[in-house]
Amino acid sequence: MKDVYLFSGFLGSGKTTLLKNIIQQAKEAGLKPAVFMNELGQMNFDSDAVEDGVPLKELLDGCICCTGSEKSEAQIQTLLAEEEFDLLLIETTGAAHPVEALDAIFSPLFAERLNFKGIITVADGKRWLDRGQLSPQIRSLFIEQIRHADLILANKMDLLSEAEQGKVTFELQGLNSSASILQTTHSKVPFSMLEKLTASKKGAVESAPVSKLNLNTRVFPFAKPVKREDFEAWLRALPETVYRIKGYVPLEGDKYPHAFQYAYGMAQWLPEYMKMNTQIVVIGEGIEGVELP
């Protein structure tokens, strides 16, 4: 039996950071993890976070919970047939309903070989406090991801005051009293806490299919390097309905592009030391008019 953990949470909440943390801790414990990642767009920049030697399968340009369920089943079946591993870590897209994802994962073809341990939902504390600014459909999905979790990481607590931290924790506990809640920064949670999880029986599901969320993805390739200040000015002018940007940005004066992450108005730049495909993926609502500077 392979232990299975499903990582849920809205776009930019910190799921990939959690994935990296748990991969490292599992390996330190002498376990071999395998990873299944889902991404809305046609490219998955987050797969770069998975270390060499860790079996990885991906579902791109579709959702594990709806249109991509058959492909998901095939990918997991391939992992089980071709790879040796001890536990399976599944990172859903930020637009996935975790319970619907479970329906796609546990196929009768291999369900008896999987020991589902639980849903870990990463909730961005600041986004939770500002959830009233989200569209009704997105807000409903955000709440569903929390409501069906077995463990909730109230993440990015370092960005909030003590009073705000308390408010977030109290409100999340009120929404899901059966889940444990851990305040985290950079999605840091002991792997031993995950190992103790036992999946609870899931209640009624408020369906939130991706097709009804009005979420779009757009890929922007770079024809030439850009000035960092110009790019950051472009970021500040983006509509609030741009929830996530990731990719590789070529900057003037630098030999290699920078890995770039953007969520909830906050940008993160990381230097790269090799040539990467210079483009970014933008995810959000009503982004048809968004263009690179």
mmCIF file of C-alpha atoms in Angstrom:
data_model
loop_
_atom_site.group_PDB
_atom_site.id
_atom_site.type_symbol
_atom_site.label_atom_id
_atom_site.label_comp_id
_atom_site.label_asym_id
_atom_site.label_seq_id
_atom_site.Cartn_x
_atom_site.Cartn_y
_atom_site.Cartn_z
ATOM 1 C CA MET A 1 0.000 0.000 0.000
ATOM 2 C CA LYS A 2 1.261 3.442 -0.956
ATOM 3 C CA ASP A 3 0.384 6.346 1.325
ATOM 4 C CA VAL A 4 -1.230 9.179 -0.646
ATOM 5 C CA TYR A 5 -1.408 12.850 0.333
ATOM 6 C CA LEU A 6 -3.392 15.393 -1.653
ATOM 7 C CA PHE A 7 -2.273 19.040 -1.530
ATOM 8 C CA SER A 8 -5.044 21.543 -2.135
ATOM 9 C CA GLY A 9 -5.284 25.322 -1.987
ATOM 10 C CA PHE A 10 -5.998 28.342 -4.126
ATOM 11 C CA LEU A 11 -3.576 29.738 -6.705
ATOM 12 C CA GLY A 12 -0.391 31.056 -5.125
ATOM 13 C CA SER A 13 -1.129 29.798 -1.621
ATOM 14 C CA GLY A 14 2.135 27.852 -1.257
ATOM 15 C CA LYS A 15 1.341 24.287 -2.415
ATOM 16 C CA THR A 16 4.546 23.847 -4.417
ATOM 17 C CA THR A 17 6.624 25.099 -1.485
ATOM 18 C CA LEU A 18 4.842 22.528 0.684
ATOM 19 C CA LEU A 19 5.607 19.857 -1.898
ATOM 20 C CA LYS A 20 9.321 20.681 -1.858
ATOM 21 C CA ASN A 21 9.392 20.639 1.946
ATOM 22 C CA ILE A 22 7.687 17.250 2.195
ATOM 23 C CA ILE A 23 9.844 15.671 -0.540
ATOM 24 C CA GLN A 24 12.954 16.676 1.390
ATOM 25 C CA GLN A 25 11.632 15.436 4.743
ATOM 26 C CA ALA A 26 10.391 12.144 3.297
ATOM 27 C CA LYS A 27 13.780 11.448 1.740
ATOM 28 C CA GLU A 28 15.507 12.278 5.030
ATOM 29 C CA ALA A 29 13.222 9.695 6.666
ATOM 30 C CA GLY A 30 14.434 7.072 4.192
ATOM 31 C CA LEU A 31 11.266 7.099 2.084
ATOM 32 C CA LYS A 32 11.014 7.496 -1.681
ATOM 33 C CA PRO A 33 8.261 9.898 -2.749
ATOM 34 C CA ALA A 34 6.594 10.098 -6.150
ATOM 35 C CA VAL A 35 4.747 13.171 -7.402
ATOM 36 C CA PHE A 36 1.686 13.798 -9.546
ATOM 37 C CA MET A 37 1.184 17.465 -10.487
ATOM 38 C CA ASN A 38 -1.751 19.160 -12.166
ATOM 39 C CA GLU A 39 -1.622 22.510 -13.949
ATOM 40 C CA LEU A 40 -4.304 24.502 -15.760
ATOM 41 C CA GLY A 41 -1.983 25.755 -18.491
ATOM 42 C CA GLN A 42 -0.079 23.907 -21.180
ATOM 43 C CA MET A 43 3.216 24.279 -19.315
ATOM 44 C CA ASN A 44 4.124 23.434 -15.739
ATOM 45 C CA PHE A 45 6.917 25.586 -14.394
ATOM 46 C CA ASP A 46 6.352 24.137 -10.920
ATOM 47 C CA SER A 47 7.684 20.757 -12.027
ATOM 48 C CA ASP A 48 11.159 22.310 -11.791
ATOM 49 C CA ALA A 49 10.662 22.155 -8.019
ATOM 50 C CA VAL A 50 10.735 18.350 -8.073
ATOM 51 C CA GLU A 51 14.229 16.991 -7.530
ATOM 52 C CA ASP A 52 15.958 14.689 -9.969
ATOM 53 C CA GLY A 53 15.339 11.075 -9.095
ATOM 54 C CA VAL A 54 11.804 11.661 -7.817
ATOM 55 C CA PRO A 55 9.262 9.938 -10.114
ATOM 56 C CA LEU A 56 6.998 12.610 -11.610
ATOM 57 C CA LYS A 57 3.874 12.588 -13.744
ATOM 58 C CA GLU A 58 1.929 15.660 -14.859
ATOM 59 C CA LEU A 59 -1.501 16.586 -16.148
ATOM 60 C CA LEU A 60 -1.340 19.823 -18.105
ATOM 61 C CA ASP A 61 -4.042 22.026 -19.624
ATOM 62 C CA GLY A 62 -6.865 20.330 -17.766
ATOM 63 C CA CYS A 63 -8.184 19.709 -14.281
ATOM 64 C CA ILE A 64 -7.629 16.508 -12.337
ATOM 65 C CA CYS A 65 -11.188 16.884 -11.034
ATOM 66 C CA CYS A 66 -13.169 17.002 -14.272
ATOM 67 C CA THR A 67 -12.057 16.860 -17.908
ATOM 68 C CA GLY A 68 -8.703 15.329 -17.067
ATOM 69 C CA SER A 69 -9.846 12.517 -14.776
ATOM 70 C CA GLU A 70 -9.178 9.730 -17.291
ATOM 71 C CA LYS A 71 -5.726 11.135 -18.066
ATOM 72 C CA SER A 72 -5.030 11.409 -14.338
ATOM 73 C CA GLU A 73 -5.971 7.772 -13.861
ATOM 74 C CA ALA A 74 -3.634 6.738 -16.675
ATOM 75 C CA GLN A 75 -0.724 8.753 -15.268
ATOM 76 C CA ILE A 76 -1.098 7.321 -11.771
ATOM 77 C CA GLN A 77 -1.450 3.815 -13.175
ATOM 78 C CA THR A 78 1.798 4.355 -15.102
ATOM 79 C CA LEU A 79 3.560 5.487 -11.919
ATOM 80 C CA LEU A 80 2.399 2.374 -10.082
ATOM 81 C CA ALA A 81 3.462 0.110 -12.928
ATOM 82 C CA GLU A 82 6.838 1.605 -13.764
ATOM 83 C CA GLU A 83 8.241 3.184 -10.597
ATOM 84 C CA GLU A 84 9.242 2.074 -7.116
ATOM 85 C CA PHE A 85 8.113 4.511 -4.431
ATOM 86 C CA ASP A 86 6.754 4.604 -0.874
ATOM 87 C CA LEU A 87 4.339 7.526 -0.959
ATOM 88 C CA LEU A 88 2.515 9.562 -3.561
ATOM 89 C CA LEU A 89 2.225 13.347 -3.262
ATOM 90 C CA ILE A 90 -0.495 14.887 -5.416
ATOM 91 C CA GLU A 91 -0.487 18.629 -6.024
ATOM 92 C CA THR A 92 -3.769 19.799 -7.527
ATOM 93 C CA THR A 93 -4.235 22.958 -9.529
ATOM 94 C CA GLY A 94 -5.423 25.955 -7.530
ATOM 95 C CA ALA A 95 -8.758 25.673 -9.328
ATOM 96 C CA ALA A 96 -9.433 22.062 -8.297
ATOM 97 C CA HIS A 97 -12.047 20.950 -5.810
ATOM 98 C CA PRO A 98 -10.180 18.468 -3.577
ATOM 99 C CA VAL A 99 -13.064 16.021 -3.159
ATOM 100 C CA GLU A 100 -13.744 15.934 -6.892
ATOM 101 C CA ALA A 101 -10.025 15.282 -7.352
ATOM 102 C CA LEU A 102 -10.308 12.259 -5.076
ATOM 103 C CA ASP A 103 -13.023 10.790 -7.290
ATOM 104 C CA ALA A 104 -10.630 10.974 -10.241
ATOM 105 C CA ILE A 105 -7.674 9.549 -8.330
ATOM 106 C CA PHE A 106 -9.163 6.418 -6.798
ATOM 107 C CA SER A 107 -9.927 4.314 -9.804
ATOM 108 C CA PRO A 108 -11.091 0.735 -9.199
ATOM 109 C CA LEU A 109 -8.060 -0.267 -11.286
ATOM 110 C CA PHE A 110 -5.669 0.522 -8.443
ATOM 111 C CA ALA A 111 -7.620 1.824 -5.423
ATOM 112 C CA GLU A 112 -6.639 -1.181 -3.293
ATOM 113 C CA ARG A 113 -2.971 -0.246 -3.708
ATOM 114 C CA LEU A 114 -3.397 3.274 -2.311
ATOM 115 C CA ASN A 115 -3.785 4.296 1.325
ATOM 116 C CA PHE A 116 -5.284 7.777 1.269
ATOM 117 C CA LYS A 117 -4.037 9.728 4.284
ATOM 118 C CA GLY A 118 -5.822 13.023 3.803
ATOM 119 C CA ILE A 119 -6.263 16.417 2.151
ATOM 120 C CA ILE A 120 -3.820 19.138 3.185
ATOM 121 C CA THR A 121 -5.142 22.560 2.208
ATOM 122 C CA VAL A 122 -2.784 25.532 2.119
ATOM 123 C CA ALA A 123 -4.702 28.756 2.804
ATOM 124 C CA ASP A 124 -3.088 32.155 2.174
ATOM 125 C CA GLY A 125 -3.966 34.099 5.315
ATOM 126 C CA LYS A 126 -4.031 37.502 3.651
ATOM 127 C CA ARG A 127 -6.155 36.274 0.778
ATOM 128 C CA TRP A 128 -8.555 34.757 3.304
ATOM 129 C CA LEU A 129 -8.973 38.097 5.056
ATOM 130 C CA ASP A 130 -9.561 39.781 1.695
ATOM 131 C CA ARG A 131 -11.787 37.033 0.262
ATOM 132 C CA GLY A 132 -14.642 39.510 -0.129
ATOM 133 C CA GLN A 133 -12.778 40.967 -3.105
ATOM 134 C CA LEU A 134 -12.901 37.646 -4.976
ATOM 135 C CA SER A 135 -15.668 36.817 -7.413
ATOM 136 C CA PRO A 136 -18.466 34.679 -5.899
ATOM 137 C CA GLN A 137 -17.362 31.580 -7.828
ATOM 138 C CA ILE A 138 -13.726 31.868 -6.796
ATOM 139 C CA ARG A 139 -14.673 32.615 -3.191
ATOM 140 C CA SER A 140 -16.897 29.524 -3.147
ATOM 141 C CA LEU A 141 -14.023 27.353 -4.376
ATOM 142 C CA PHE A 142 -11.642 28.860 -1.806
ATOM 143 C CA ILE A 143 -14.094 28.006 0.971
ATOM 144 C CA GLU A 144 -14.665 24.476 -0.357
ATOM 145 C CA GLN A 145 -10.940 23.772 -0.383
ATOM 146 C CA ILE A 146 -10.834 24.668 3.317
ATOM 147 C CA ARG A 147 -14.096 22.977 4.270
ATOM 148 C CA HIS A 148 -12.986 19.544 3.046
ATOM 149 C CA ALA A 149 -9.415 19.572 4.397
ATOM 150 C CA ASP A 150 -8.074 17.124 6.968
ATOM 151 C CA LEU A 151 -5.211 19.506 7.788
ATOM 152 C CA ILE A 152 -5.216 23.254 7.118
ATOM 153 C CA LEU A 153 -2.018 25.253 6.842
ATOM 154 C CA ALA A 154 -2.818 28.891 7.595
ATOM 155 C CA ASN A 155 0.111 30.066 5.505
ATOM 156 C CA LYS A 156 2.068 33.308 5.080
ATOM 157 C CA MET A 157 1.473 34.210 8.724
ATOM 158 C CA ASP A 158 4.626 36.328 8.656
ATOM 159 C CA LEU A 159 2.700 38.867 6.546
ATOM 160 C CA LEU A 160 -0.016 39.366 9.175
ATOM 161 C CA SER A 161 -0.228 41.025 12.578
ATOM 162 C CA GLU A 162 -0.901 38.896 15.664
ATOM 163 C CA ALA A 163 -4.521 40.031 15.682
ATOM 164 C CA GLU A 164 -4.916 39.096 12.013
ATOM 165 C CA GLN A 165 -3.288 35.713 12.623
ATOM 166 C CA GLY A 166 -5.785 35.018 15.392
ATOM 167 C CA LYS A 167 -8.703 36.122 13.230
ATOM 168 C CA VAL A 168 -7.652 33.867 10.340
ATOM 169 C CA THR A 169 -7.211 30.840 12.607
ATOM 170 C CA PHE A 170 -10.537 31.422 14.394
ATOM 171 C CA GLU A 171 -12.464 31.803 11.137
ATOM 172 C CA LEU A 172 -10.853 28.783 9.481
ATOM 173 C CA GLN A 173 -11.605 26.679 12.568
ATOM 174 C CA GLY A 174 -15.208 27.834 12.405
ATOM 175 C CA LEU A 175 -15.456 26.750 8.795
ATOM 176 C CA ASN A 176 -13.880 23.325 9.391
ATOM 177 C CA SER A 177 -13.861 22.288 13.038
ATOM 178 C CA SER A 178 -12.742 18.715 12.319
ATOM 179 C CA ALA A 179 -9.425 19.682 10.718
ATOM 180 C CA SER A 180 -6.241 20.518 12.568
ATOM 181 C CA ILE A 181 -4.959 24.018 11.799
ATOM 182 C CA LEU A 182 -1.287 24.924 11.768
ATOM 183 C CA GLN A 183 -0.022 28.484 11.356
ATOM 184 C CA THR A 184 2.857 28.369 8.891
ATOM 185 C CA THR A 185 5.398 30.475 7.056
ATOM 186 C CA HIS A 186 6.695 29.106 3.747
ATOM 187 C CA SER A 187 4.362 26.080 4.191
ATOM 188 C CA LYS A 188 6.664 24.499 6.779
ATOM 189 C CA VAL A 189 5.008 21.511 8.451
ATOM 190 C CA PRO A 190 6.637 18.438 10.022
ATOM 191 C CA PHE A 191 6.212 15.340 7.862
ATOM 192 C CA SER A 192 5.416 13.433 11.068
ATOM 193 C CA MET A 193 2.235 15.510 11.346
ATOM 194 C CA LEU A 194 1.151 14.343 7.889
ATOM 195 C CA GLU A 195 1.944 10.731 8.747
ATOM 196 C CA LYS A 196 -0.515 10.894 11.661
ATOM 197 C CA LEU A 197 -3.362 12.076 9.421
ATOM 198 C CA THR A 198 -6.482 9.990 8.977
ATOM 199 C CA ALA A 199 -8.818 11.057 6.206
ATOM 200 C CA SER A 200 -12.259 12.060 7.426
ATOM 201 C CA LYS A 201 -15.532 11.228 5.724
ATOM 202 C CA LYS A 202 -16.288 13.996 3.249
ATOM 203 C CA GLY A 203 -19.599 15.826 3.400
ATOM 204 C CA ALA A 204 -21.688 17.263 0.603
ATOM 205 C CA VAL A 205 -19.709 18.874 -2.184
ATOM 206 C CA GLU A 206 -20.519 22.303 -3.553
ATOM 207 C CA SER A 207 -19.374 21.720 -7.096
ATOM 208 C CA ALA A 208 -17.114 24.362 -8.621
ATOM 209 C CA PRO A 209 -16.016 23.110 -12.060
ATOM 210 C CA VAL A 210 -13.198 25.025 -13.700
ATOM 211 C CA SER A 211 -15.360 25.768 -16.739
ATOM 212 C CA LYS A 212 -17.668 27.853 -14.523
ATOM 213 C CA LEU A 213 -14.941 29.734 -12.692
ATOM 214 C CA ASN A 214 -14.055 32.001 -15.629
ATOM 215 C CA LEU A 215 -10.375 31.304 -14.963
ATOM 216 C CA ASN A 216 -8.135 31.713 -17.975
ATOM 217 C CA THR A 217 -4.464 31.061 -18.621
ATOM 218 C CA ARG A 218 -2.316 32.945 -21.089
ATOM 219 C CA VAL A 219 1.287 32.273 -22.093
ATOM 220 C CA PHE A 220 3.508 35.243 -22.944
ATOM 221 C CA PRO A 221 6.890 34.543 -24.595
ATOM 222 C CA PHE A 222 9.623 37.186 -24.422
ATOM 223 C CA ALA A 223 11.159 38.325 -27.695
ATOM 224 C CA LYS A 224 13.985 40.130 -25.896
ATOM 225 C CA PRO A 225 15.219 40.979 -22.373
ATOM 226 C CA VAL A 226 13.233 43.535 -20.368
ATOM 227 C CA LYS A 227 14.153 46.097 -17.728
ATOM 228 C CA ARG A 228 13.227 44.867 -14.277
ATOM 229 C CA GLU A 229 11.736 48.239 -13.267
ATOM 230 C CA ASP A 230 9.551 48.274 -16.396
ATOM 231 C CA PHE A 231 8.358 44.746 -15.727
ATOM 232 C CA GLU A 232 7.560 45.529 -12.093
ATOM 233 C CA ALA A 233 5.677 48.668 -13.146
ATOM 234 C CA TRP A 234 3.616 46.418 -15.443
ATOM 235 C CA LEU A 235 2.916 44.114 -12.496
ATOM 236 C CA ARG A 236 1.644 46.997 -10.361
ATOM 237 C CA ALA A 237 -0.781 48.008 -13.102
ATOM 238 C CA LEU A 238 -2.307 44.534 -13.472
ATOM 239 C CA PRO A 239 -5.956 44.031 -12.454
ATOM 240 C CA GLU A 240 -6.574 42.363 -9.080
ATOM 241 C CA THR A 241 -8.125 39.418 -10.910
ATOM 242 C CA VAL A 242 -4.644 38.258 -11.968
ATOM 243 C CA TYR A 243 -4.097 35.625 -9.283
ATOM 244 C CA ARG A 244 -0.904 33.938 -10.385
ATOM 245 C CA ILE A 245 2.076 34.447 -12.693
ATOM 246 C CA LYS A 246 5.047 32.132 -13.031
ATOM 247 C CA GLY A 247 7.795 31.474 -15.504
ATOM 248 C CA TYR A 248 11.207 32.741 -16.584
ATOM 249 C CA VAL A 249 11.875 36.409 -17.323
ATOM 250 C CA PRO A 250 14.956 37.586 -19.258
ATOM 251 C CA LEU A 251 16.325 40.748 -17.624
ATOM 252 C CA GLU A 252 18.605 43.258 -19.302
ATOM 253 C CA GLY A 253 22.213 42.837 -18.185
ATOM 254 C CA ASP A 254 21.819 39.262 -16.924
ATOM 255 C CA LYS A 255 23.200 36.249 -18.754
ATOM 256 C CA TYR A 256 20.442 33.888 -17.653
ATOM 257 C CA PRO A 257 16.722 34.510 -17.098
ATOM 258 C CA HIS A 258 15.226 34.767 -13.621
ATOM 259 C CA ALA A 259 12.660 32.329 -12.282
ATOM 260 C CA PHE A 260 9.643 34.452 -11.437
ATOM 261 C CA GLN A 261 6.651 33.898 -9.161
ATOM 262 C CA TYR A 262 3.769 36.286 -8.513
ATOM 263 C CA ALA A 263 0.745 35.825 -6.262
ATOM 264 C CA TYR A 264 -1.605 38.305 -4.625
ATOM 265 C CA GLY A 265 0.435 41.338 -5.592
ATOM 266 C CA MET A 266 3.738 39.934 -4.349
ATOM 267 C CA ALA A 267 6.618 39.106 -6.688
ATOM 268 C CA GLN A 268 9.543 36.767 -6.098
ATOM 269 C CA TRP A 269 12.684 36.679 -8.238
ATOM 270 C CA LEU A 270 15.156 33.799 -8.152
ATOM 271 C CA PRO A 271 18.335 33.717 -10.250
ATOM 272 C CA GLU A 272 18.817 30.846 -12.671
ATOM 273 C CA TYR A 273 22.188 29.518 -13.808
ATOM 274 C CA MET A 274 21.170 27.941 -17.085
ATOM 275 C CA LYS A 275 19.248 28.910 -20.177
ATOM 276 C CA MET A 276 15.509 28.434 -19.755
ATOM 277 C CA ASN A 277 12.557 29.000 -22.061
ATOM 278 C CA THR A 278 11.778 32.690 -21.466
ATOM 279 C CA GLN A 279 8.032 32.971 -21.046
ATOM 280 C CA ILE A 280 5.458 33.403 -18.311
ATOM 281 C CA VAL A 281 2.017 31.957 -17.631
ATOM 282 C CA VAL A 282 -0.653 34.344 -16.339
ATOM 283 C CA ILE A 283 -3.701 32.882 -14.548
ATOM 284 C CA GLY A 284 -6.759 34.887 -13.594
ATOM 285 C CA GLU A 285 -10.235 36.091 -14.438
ATOM 286 C CA GLY A 286 -10.961 38.521 -17.240
ATOM 287 C CA ILE A 287 -7.341 38.669 -18.411
ATOM 288 C CA GLU A 288 -8.103 38.872 -22.133
ATOM 289 C CA GLY A 289 -6.818 42.446 -22.265
ATOM 290 C CA VAL A 290 -3.556 41.751 -20.426
ATOM 291 C CA GLU A 291 -0.468 42.165 -22.614
ATOM 292 C CA LEU A 292 3.247 42.347 -21.899
ATOM 293 C CA PRO A 293 4.745 45.863 -21.824
#
